[in-house]
mmCIF file of C-alpha atoms (C1' of nucleotides) in Angstrom:
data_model
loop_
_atom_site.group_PDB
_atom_site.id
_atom_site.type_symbol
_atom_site.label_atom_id
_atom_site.label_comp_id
_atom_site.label_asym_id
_atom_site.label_seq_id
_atom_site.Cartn_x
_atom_site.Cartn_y
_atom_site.Cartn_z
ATOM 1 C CA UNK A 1222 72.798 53.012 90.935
ATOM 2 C CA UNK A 1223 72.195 51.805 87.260
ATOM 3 C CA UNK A 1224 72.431 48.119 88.212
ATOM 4 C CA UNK A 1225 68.813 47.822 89.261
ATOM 5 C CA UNK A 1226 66.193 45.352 88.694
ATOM 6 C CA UNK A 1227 62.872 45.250 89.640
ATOM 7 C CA UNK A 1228 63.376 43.883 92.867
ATOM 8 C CA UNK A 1229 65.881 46.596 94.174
ATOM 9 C CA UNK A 1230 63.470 49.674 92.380
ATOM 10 C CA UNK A 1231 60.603 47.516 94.952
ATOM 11 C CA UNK A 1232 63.112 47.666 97.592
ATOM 12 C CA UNK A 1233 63.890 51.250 96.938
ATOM 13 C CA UNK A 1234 60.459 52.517 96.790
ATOM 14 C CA UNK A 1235 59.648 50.978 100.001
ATOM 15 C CA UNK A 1236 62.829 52.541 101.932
ATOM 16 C CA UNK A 1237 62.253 55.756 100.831
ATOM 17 C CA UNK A 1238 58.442 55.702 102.424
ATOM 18 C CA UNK A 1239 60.450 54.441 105.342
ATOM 19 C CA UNK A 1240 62.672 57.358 105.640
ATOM 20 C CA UNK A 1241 59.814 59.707 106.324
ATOM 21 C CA UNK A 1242 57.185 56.770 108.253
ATOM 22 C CA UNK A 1243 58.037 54.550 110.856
ATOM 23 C CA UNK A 1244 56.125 51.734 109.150
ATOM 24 C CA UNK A 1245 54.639 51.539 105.514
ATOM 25 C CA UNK A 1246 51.407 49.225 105.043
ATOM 26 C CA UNK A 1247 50.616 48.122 101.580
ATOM 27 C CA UNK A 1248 48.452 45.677 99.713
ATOM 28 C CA UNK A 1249 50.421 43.485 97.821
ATOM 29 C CA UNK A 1250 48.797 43.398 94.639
ATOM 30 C CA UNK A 1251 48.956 46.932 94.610
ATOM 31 C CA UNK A 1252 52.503 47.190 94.999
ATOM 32 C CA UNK A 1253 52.651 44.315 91.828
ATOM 33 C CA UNK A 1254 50.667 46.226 89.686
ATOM 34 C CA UNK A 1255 52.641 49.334 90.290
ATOM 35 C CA UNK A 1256 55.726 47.612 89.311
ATOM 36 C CA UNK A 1257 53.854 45.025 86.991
ATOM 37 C CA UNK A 1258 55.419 42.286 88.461
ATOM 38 C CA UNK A 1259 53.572 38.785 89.830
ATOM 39 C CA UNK A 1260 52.478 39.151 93.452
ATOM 40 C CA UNK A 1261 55.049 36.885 95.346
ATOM 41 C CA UNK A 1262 57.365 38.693 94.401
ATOM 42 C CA UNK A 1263 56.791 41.185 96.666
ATOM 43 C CA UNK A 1264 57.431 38.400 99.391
ATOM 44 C CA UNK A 1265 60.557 37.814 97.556
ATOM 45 C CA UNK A 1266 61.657 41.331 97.983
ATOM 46 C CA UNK A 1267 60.372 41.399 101.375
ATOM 47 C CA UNK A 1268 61.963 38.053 102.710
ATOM 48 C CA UNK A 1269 65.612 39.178 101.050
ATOM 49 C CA UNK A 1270 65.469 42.887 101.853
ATOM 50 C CA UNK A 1271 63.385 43.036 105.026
ATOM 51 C CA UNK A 1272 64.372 41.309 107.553
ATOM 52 C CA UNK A 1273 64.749 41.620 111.234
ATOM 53 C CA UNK A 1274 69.315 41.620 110.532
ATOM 54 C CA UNK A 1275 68.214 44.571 108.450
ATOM 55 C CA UNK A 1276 66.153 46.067 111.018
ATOM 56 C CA UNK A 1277 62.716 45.257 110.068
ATOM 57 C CA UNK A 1278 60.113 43.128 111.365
ATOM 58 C CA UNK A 1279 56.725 42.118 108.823
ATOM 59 C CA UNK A 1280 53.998 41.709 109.728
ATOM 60 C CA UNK A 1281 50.883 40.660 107.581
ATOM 61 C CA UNK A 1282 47.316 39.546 107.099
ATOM 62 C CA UNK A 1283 45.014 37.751 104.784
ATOM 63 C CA UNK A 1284 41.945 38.043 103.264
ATOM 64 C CA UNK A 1285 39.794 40.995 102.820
ATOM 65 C CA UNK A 1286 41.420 43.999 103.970
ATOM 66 C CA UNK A 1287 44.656 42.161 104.081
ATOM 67 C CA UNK A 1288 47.908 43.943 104.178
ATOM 68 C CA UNK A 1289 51.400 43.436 104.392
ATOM 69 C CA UNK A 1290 53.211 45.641 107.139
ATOM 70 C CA UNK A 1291 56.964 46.784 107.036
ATOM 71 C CA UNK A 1292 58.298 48.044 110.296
ATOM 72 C CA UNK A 1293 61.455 49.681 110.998
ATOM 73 C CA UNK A 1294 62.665 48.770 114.379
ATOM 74 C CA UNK A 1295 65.450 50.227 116.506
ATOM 75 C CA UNK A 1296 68.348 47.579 116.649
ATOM 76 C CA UNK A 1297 70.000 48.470 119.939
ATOM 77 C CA UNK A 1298 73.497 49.306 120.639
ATOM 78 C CA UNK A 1299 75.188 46.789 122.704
ATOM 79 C CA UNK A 1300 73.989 43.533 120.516
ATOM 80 C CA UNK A 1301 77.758 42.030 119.576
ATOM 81 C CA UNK A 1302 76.428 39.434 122.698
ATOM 82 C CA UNK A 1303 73.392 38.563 121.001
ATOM 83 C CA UNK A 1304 74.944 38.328 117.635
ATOM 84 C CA UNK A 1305 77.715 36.079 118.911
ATOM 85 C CA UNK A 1306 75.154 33.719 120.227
ATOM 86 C CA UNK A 1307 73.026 33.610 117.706
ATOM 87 C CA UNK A 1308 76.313 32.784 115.618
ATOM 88 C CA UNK A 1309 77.152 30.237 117.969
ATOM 89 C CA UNK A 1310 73.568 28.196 117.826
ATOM 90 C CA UNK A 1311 73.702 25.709 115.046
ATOM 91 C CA UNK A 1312 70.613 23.809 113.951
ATOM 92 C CA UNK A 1313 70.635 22.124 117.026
ATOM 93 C CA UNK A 1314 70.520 23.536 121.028
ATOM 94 C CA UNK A 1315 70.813 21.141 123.899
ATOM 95 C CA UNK A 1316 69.463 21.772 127.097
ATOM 96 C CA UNK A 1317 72.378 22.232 128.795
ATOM 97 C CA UNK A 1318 73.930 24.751 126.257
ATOM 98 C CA UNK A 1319 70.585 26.383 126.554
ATOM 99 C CA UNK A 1320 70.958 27.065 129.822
ATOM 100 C CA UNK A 1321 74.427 28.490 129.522
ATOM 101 C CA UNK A 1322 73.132 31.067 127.081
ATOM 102 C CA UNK A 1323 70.379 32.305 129.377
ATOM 103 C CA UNK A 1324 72.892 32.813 132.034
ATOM 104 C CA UNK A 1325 74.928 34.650 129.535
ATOM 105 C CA UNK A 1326 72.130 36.846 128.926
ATOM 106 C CA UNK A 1327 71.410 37.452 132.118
ATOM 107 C CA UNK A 1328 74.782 38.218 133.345
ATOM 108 C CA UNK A 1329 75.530 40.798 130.575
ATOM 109 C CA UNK A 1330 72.384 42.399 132.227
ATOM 110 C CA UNK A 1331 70.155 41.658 128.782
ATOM 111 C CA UNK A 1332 67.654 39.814 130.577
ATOM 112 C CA UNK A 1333 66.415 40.133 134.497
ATOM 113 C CA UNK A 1334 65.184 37.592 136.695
ATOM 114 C CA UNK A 1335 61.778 37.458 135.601
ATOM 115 C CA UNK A 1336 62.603 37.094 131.823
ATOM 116 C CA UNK A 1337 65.221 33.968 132.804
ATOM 117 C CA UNK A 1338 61.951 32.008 133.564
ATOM 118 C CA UNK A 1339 60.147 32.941 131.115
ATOM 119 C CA UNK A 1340 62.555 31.949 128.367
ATOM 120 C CA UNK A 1341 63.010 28.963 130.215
ATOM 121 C CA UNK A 1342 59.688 27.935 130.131
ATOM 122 C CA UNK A 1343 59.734 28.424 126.772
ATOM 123 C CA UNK A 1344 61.675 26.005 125.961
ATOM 124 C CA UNK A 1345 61.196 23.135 128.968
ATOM 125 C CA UNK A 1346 61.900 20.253 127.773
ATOM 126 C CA UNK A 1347 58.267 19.060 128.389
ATOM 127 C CA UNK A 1348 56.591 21.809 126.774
ATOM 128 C CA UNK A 1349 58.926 21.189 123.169
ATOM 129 C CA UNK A 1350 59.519 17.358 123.506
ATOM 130 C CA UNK A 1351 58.011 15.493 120.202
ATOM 131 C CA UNK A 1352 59.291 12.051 121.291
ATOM 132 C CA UNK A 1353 62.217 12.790 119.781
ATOM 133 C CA UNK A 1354 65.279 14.310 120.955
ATOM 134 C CA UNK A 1355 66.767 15.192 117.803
ATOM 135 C CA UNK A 1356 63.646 17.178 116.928
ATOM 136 C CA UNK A 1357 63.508 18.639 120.695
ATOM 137 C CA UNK A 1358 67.088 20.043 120.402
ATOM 138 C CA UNK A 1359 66.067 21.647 116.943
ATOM 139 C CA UNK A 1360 63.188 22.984 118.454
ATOM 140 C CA UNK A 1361 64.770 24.753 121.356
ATOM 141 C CA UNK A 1362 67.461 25.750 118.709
ATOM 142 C CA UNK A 1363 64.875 27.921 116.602
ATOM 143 C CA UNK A 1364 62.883 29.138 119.434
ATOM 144 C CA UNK A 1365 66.348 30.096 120.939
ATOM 145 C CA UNK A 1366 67.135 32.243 117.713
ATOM 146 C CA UNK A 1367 63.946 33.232 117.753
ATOM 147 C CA UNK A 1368 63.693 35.323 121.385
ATOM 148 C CA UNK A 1369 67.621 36.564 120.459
ATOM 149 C CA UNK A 1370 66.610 38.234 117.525
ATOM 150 C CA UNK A 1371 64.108 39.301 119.338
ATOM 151 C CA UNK A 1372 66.277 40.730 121.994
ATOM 152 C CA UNK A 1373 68.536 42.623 119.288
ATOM 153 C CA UNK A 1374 66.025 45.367 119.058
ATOM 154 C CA UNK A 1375 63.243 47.533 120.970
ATOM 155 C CA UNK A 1376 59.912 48.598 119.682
ATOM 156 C CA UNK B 583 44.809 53.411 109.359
ATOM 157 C CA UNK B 584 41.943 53.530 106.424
ATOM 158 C CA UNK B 585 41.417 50.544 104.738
ATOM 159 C CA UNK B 586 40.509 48.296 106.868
ATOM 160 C CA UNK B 587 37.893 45.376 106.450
ATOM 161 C CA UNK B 588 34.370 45.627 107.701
ATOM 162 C CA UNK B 589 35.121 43.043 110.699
ATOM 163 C CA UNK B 590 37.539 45.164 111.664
ATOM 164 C CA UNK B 591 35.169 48.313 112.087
ATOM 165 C CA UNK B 592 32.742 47.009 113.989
ATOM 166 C CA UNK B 593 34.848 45.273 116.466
ATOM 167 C CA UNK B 594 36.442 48.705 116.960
ATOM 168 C CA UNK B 595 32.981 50.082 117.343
ATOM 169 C CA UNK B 596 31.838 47.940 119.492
ATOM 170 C CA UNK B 597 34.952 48.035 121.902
ATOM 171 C CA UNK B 598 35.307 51.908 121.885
ATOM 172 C CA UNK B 599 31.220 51.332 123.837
ATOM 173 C CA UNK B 600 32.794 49.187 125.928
ATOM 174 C CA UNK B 601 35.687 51.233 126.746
ATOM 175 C CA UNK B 602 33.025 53.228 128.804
ATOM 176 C CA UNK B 603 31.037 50.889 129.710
ATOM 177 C CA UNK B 604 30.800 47.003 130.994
ATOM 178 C CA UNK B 605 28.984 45.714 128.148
ATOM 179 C CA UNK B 606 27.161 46.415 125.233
ATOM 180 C CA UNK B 607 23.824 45.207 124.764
ATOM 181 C CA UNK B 608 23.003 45.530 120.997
ATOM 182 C CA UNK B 609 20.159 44.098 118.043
ATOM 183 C CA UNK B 610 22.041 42.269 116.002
ATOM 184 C CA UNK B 611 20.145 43.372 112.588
ATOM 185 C CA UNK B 612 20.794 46.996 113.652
ATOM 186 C CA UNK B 613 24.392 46.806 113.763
ATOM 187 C CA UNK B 614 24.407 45.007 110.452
ATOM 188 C CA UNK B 615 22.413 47.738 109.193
ATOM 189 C CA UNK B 616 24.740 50.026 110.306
ATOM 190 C CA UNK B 617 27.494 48.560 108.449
ATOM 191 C CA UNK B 618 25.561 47.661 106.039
ATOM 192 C CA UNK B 619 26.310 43.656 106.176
ATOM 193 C CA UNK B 620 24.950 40.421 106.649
ATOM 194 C CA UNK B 621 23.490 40.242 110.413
ATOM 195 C CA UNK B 622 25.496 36.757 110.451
ATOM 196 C CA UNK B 623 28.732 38.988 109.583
ATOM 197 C CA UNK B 624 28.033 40.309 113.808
ATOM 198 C CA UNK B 625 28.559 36.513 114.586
ATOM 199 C CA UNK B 626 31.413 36.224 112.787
ATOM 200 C CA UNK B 627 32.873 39.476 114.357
ATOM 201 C CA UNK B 628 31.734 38.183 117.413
ATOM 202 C CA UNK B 629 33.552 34.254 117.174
ATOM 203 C CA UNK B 630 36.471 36.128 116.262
ATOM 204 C CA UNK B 631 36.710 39.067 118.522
ATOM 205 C CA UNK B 632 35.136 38.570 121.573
ATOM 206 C CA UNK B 633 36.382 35.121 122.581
ATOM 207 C CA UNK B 634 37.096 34.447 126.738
ATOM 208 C CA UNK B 635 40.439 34.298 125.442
ATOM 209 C CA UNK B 636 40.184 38.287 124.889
ATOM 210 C CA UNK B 637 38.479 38.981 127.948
ATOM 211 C CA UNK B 638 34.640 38.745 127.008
ATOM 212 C CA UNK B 639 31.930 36.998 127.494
ATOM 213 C CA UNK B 640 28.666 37.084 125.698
ATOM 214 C CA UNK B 641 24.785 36.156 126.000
ATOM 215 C CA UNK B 642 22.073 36.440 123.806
ATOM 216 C CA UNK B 643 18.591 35.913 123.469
ATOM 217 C CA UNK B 644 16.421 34.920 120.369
ATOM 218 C CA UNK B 645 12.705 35.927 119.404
ATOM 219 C CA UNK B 646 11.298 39.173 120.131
ATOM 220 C CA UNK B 647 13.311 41.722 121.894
ATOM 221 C CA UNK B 648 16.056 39.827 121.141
ATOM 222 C CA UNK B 649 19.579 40.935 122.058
ATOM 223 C CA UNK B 650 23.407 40.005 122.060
ATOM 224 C CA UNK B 651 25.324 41.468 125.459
ATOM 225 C CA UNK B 652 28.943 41.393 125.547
ATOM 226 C CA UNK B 653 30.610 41.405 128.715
ATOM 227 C CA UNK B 654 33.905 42.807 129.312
ATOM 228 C CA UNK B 655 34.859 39.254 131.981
ATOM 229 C CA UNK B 656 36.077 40.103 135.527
ATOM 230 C CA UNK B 657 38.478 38.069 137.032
ATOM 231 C CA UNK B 658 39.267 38.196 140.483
ATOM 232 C CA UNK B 659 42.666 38.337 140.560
ATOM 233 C CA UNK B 660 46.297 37.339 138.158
ATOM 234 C CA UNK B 661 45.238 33.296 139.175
ATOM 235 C CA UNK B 662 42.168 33.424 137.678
ATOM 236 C CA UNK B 663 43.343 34.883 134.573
ATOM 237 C CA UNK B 664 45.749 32.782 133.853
ATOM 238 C CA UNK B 665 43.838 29.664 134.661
ATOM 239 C CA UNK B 666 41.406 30.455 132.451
ATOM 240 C CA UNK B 667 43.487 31.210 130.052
ATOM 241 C CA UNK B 668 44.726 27.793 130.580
ATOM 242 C CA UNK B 669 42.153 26.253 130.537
ATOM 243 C CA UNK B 670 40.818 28.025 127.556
ATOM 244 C CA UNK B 671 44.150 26.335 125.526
ATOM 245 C CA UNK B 672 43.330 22.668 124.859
ATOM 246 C CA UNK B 673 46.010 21.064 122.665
ATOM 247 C CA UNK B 674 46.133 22.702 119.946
ATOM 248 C CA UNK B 675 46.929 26.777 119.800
ATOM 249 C CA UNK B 676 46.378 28.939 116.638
ATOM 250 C CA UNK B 677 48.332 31.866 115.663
ATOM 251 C CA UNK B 678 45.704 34.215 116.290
ATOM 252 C CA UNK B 679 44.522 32.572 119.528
ATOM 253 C CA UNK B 680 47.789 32.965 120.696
ATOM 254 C CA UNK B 681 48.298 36.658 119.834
ATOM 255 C CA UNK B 682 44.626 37.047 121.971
ATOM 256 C CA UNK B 683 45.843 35.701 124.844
ATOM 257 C CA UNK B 684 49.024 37.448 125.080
ATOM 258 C CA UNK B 685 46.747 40.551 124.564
ATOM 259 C CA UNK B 686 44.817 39.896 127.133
ATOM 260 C CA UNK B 687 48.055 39.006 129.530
ATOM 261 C CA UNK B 688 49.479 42.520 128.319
ATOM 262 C CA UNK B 689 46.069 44.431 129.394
ATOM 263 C CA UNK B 690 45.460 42.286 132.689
ATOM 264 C CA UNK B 691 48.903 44.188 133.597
ATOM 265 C CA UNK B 692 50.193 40.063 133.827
ATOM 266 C CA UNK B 693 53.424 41.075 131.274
ATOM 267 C CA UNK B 694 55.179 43.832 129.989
ATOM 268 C CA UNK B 695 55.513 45.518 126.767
ATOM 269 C CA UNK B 696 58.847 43.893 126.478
ATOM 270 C CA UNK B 697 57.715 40.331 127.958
ATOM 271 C CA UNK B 698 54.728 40.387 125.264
ATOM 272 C CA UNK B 699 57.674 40.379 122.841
ATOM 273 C CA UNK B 700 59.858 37.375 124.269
ATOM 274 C CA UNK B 701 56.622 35.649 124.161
ATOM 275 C CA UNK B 702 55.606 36.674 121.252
ATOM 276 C CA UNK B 703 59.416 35.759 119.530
ATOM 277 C CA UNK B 704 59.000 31.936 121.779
ATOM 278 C CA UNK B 705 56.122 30.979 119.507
ATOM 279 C CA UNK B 706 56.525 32.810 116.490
ATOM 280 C CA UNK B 707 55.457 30.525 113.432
ATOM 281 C CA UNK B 708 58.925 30.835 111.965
ATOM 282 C CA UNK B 709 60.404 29.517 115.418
ATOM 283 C CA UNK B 710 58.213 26.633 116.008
ATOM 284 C CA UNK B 711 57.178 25.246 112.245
ATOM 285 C CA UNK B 712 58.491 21.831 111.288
ATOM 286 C CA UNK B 713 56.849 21.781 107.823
ATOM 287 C CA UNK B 714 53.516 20.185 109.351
ATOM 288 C CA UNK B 715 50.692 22.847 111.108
ATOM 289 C CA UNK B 716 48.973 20.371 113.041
ATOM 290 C CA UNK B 717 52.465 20.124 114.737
ATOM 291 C CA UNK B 718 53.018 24.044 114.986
ATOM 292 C CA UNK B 719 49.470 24.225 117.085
ATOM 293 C CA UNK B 720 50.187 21.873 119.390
ATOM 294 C CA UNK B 721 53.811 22.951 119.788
ATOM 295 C CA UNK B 722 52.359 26.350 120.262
ATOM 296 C CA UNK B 723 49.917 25.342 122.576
ATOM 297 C CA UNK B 724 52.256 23.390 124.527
ATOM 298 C CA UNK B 725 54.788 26.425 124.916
ATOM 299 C CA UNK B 726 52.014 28.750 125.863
ATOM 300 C CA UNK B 727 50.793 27.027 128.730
ATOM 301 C CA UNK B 728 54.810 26.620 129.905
ATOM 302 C CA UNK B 729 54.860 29.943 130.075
ATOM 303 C CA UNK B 730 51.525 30.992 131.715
ATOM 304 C CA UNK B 731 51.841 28.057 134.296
ATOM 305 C CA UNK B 732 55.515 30.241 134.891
ATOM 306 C CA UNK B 733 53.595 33.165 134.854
ATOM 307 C CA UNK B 734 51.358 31.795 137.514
ATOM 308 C CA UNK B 735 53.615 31.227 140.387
ATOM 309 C CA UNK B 736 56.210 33.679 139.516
ATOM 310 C CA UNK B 737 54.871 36.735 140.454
ATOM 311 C "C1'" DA C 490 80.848 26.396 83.640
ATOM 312 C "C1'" DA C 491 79.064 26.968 87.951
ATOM 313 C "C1'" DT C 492 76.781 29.425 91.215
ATOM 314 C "C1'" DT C 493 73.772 32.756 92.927
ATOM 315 C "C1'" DC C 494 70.067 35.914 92.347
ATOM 316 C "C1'" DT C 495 65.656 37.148 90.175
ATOM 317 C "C1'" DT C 496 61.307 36.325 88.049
ATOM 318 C "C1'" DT C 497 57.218 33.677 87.328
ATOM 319 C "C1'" DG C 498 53.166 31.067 88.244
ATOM 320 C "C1'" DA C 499 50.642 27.166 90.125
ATOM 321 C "C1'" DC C 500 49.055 25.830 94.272
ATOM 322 C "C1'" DT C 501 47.979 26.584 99.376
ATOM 323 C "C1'" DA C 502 46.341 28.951 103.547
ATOM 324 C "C1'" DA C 503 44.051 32.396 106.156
ATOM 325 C "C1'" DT C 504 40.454 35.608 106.763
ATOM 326 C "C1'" DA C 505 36.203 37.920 105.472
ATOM 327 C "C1'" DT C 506 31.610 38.085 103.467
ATOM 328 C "C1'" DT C 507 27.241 36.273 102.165
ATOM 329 C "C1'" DG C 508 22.978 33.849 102.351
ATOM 330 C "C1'" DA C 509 20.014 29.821 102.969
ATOM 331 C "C1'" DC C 510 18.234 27.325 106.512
ATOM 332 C "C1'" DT C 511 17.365 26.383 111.652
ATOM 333 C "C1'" DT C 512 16.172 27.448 116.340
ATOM 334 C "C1'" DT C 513 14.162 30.068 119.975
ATOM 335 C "C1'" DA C 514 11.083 33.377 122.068
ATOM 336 C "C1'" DA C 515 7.312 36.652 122.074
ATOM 337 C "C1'" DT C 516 2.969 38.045 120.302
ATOM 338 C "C1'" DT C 517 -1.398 37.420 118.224
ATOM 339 C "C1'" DA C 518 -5.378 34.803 116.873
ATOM 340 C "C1'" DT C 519 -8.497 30.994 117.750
ATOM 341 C "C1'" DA D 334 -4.983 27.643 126.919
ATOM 342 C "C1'" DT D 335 -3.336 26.418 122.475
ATOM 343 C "C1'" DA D 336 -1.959 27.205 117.900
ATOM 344 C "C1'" DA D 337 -0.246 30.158 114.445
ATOM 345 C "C1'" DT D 338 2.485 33.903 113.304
ATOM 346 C "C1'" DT D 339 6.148 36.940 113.717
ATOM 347 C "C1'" DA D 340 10.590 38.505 115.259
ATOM 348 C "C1'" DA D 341 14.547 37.873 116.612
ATOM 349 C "C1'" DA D 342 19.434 35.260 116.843
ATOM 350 C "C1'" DG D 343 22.415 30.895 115.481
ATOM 351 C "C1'" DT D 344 24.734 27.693 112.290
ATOM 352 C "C1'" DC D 345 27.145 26.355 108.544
ATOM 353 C "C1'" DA D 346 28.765 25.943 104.165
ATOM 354 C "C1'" DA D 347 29.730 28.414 99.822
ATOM 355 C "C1'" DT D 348 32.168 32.110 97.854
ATOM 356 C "C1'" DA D 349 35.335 35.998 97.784
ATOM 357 C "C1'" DT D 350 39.496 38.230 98.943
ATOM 358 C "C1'" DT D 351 43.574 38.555 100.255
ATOM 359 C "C1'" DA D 352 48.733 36.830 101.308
ATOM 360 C "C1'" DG D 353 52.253 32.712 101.528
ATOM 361 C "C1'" DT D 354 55.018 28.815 99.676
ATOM 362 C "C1'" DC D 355 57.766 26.541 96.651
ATOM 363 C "C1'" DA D 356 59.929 24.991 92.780
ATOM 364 C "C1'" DA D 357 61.120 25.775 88.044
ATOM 365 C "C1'" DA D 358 62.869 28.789 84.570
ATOM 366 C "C1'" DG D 359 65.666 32.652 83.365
ATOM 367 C "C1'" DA D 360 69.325 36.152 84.138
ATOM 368 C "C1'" DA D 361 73.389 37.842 86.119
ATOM 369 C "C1'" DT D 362 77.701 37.161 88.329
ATOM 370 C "C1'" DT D 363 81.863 34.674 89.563
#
DNA sequence: AATTCTTTGACTAATATTGACTTTAATTAT
DNA sequence: ATAATTAAAGTCAATATTAGTCAAAGAATT
């Protein structure tokens, strides 16, 4: 417990509002000045301590009145299918594998009908396609990764 | 839920009047005067906030008795919606135009809570950013209107 | 020594606020 | 009737207020 820098006393601070709230909402520079550090890193602590494999989803917004929102989300139960495919995507998804993983999905009963198409459409190969197919199968790689993680938990 | 900026308040102002009735026909100076800002601040809240994209329309008249109305649109059916929703996207989608329209999908009973987040996860800036935001819009743009013309026929 | 993690700050991006100037419509004066 | 005045709303660019990115420097760990 004695091995902490600022970042994990940050990281701390936020959990423990997170114990008793579903969601804390702070302004960043607020947060810096309480911990005199430099504003970003708050992001820092946010993008290494916050996210969604963690069970938290940001979200944020700029300008006046702007905030930066932690959520705790309920990662579901039955996710070693999701995980395994989300292991399994490289940098790069072809269509065809594509396909095979919405089947999967659907056949371990973690999408319906409905939600085949509109993955699907999400990434048709007209909607994504730059011109290039190396970029294209990137594309449908992230978006892929994307609507898993997505999948891992319920709100 | 305190905190938030002045934009903020009066589109919630103006939207709980609407939640009772079909529009709101207000003096611009005298809203401003109720929040205590710049009559071109109701614009802004206006061009942000009451977009076709988020289901409004408004009218307006200069000189004396002036007046803005907004509208709360009616469309006659899921089509129409999600044509002009589609029609509404040209080539280029921003974050926050996107986030309307799935809004507006979510309260036009058009997707679920669970479908706003597959959609929501499809075109998430992470997802779809190759390190160049013109690119991101029209990416975004691109999958959107996959997914509504999906939305269109499958139903 | 090498690698990984943390801290910092300069620069960028998004959103909100403000105000000067323009346009339109109604009213009043000629 | 026509012109002048007044009373709105519209536009747009400048400024303010946030948060985000990224790479370099520093610290800790392997």
């Amino acid at each position: 417990m004695a091995d902490e820098n600022i970042s994990d006393l940050i990281e701390r601070y936020l959990k423990e509002i997170l114990a008793d709230n579903e969601q804390v909402k702070i302004r960043r520079s607020e947060i810096a000045g309480l911990f005199d550090v430099v504003p970003s890193q708050i992001n820092y602590v946010i993008n290494t301590r916050f996210t969604i494999q963690n069970g938290y989803i940001v979200e944020s917004k700029r300008g006046g009145g702007g905030y930066i929102r932690i959520e705790k989300v309920h990662l579901l139960d039955d996710i070693d299918v999701l995980n395994s495919l989300i292991d399994a995507i490289g940098n790069r998804l072809s269509k065809r594998d594509s396909e095979t993983i919405v089947q999967t999905l659907y056949n371990n009963d973690l999408i319906n009908r409905r939600e085949v198409g509109i993955i699907l459409a999400a990434i048709d190969k007209d909607a994504i396609d730059l011109n290039n197919s190396d970029l294209t199968d990137i594309m449908r790689a992230n978006i892929m990764i994307s609507i898993l993680n997505r999948l891992r938990y319920e709100r």
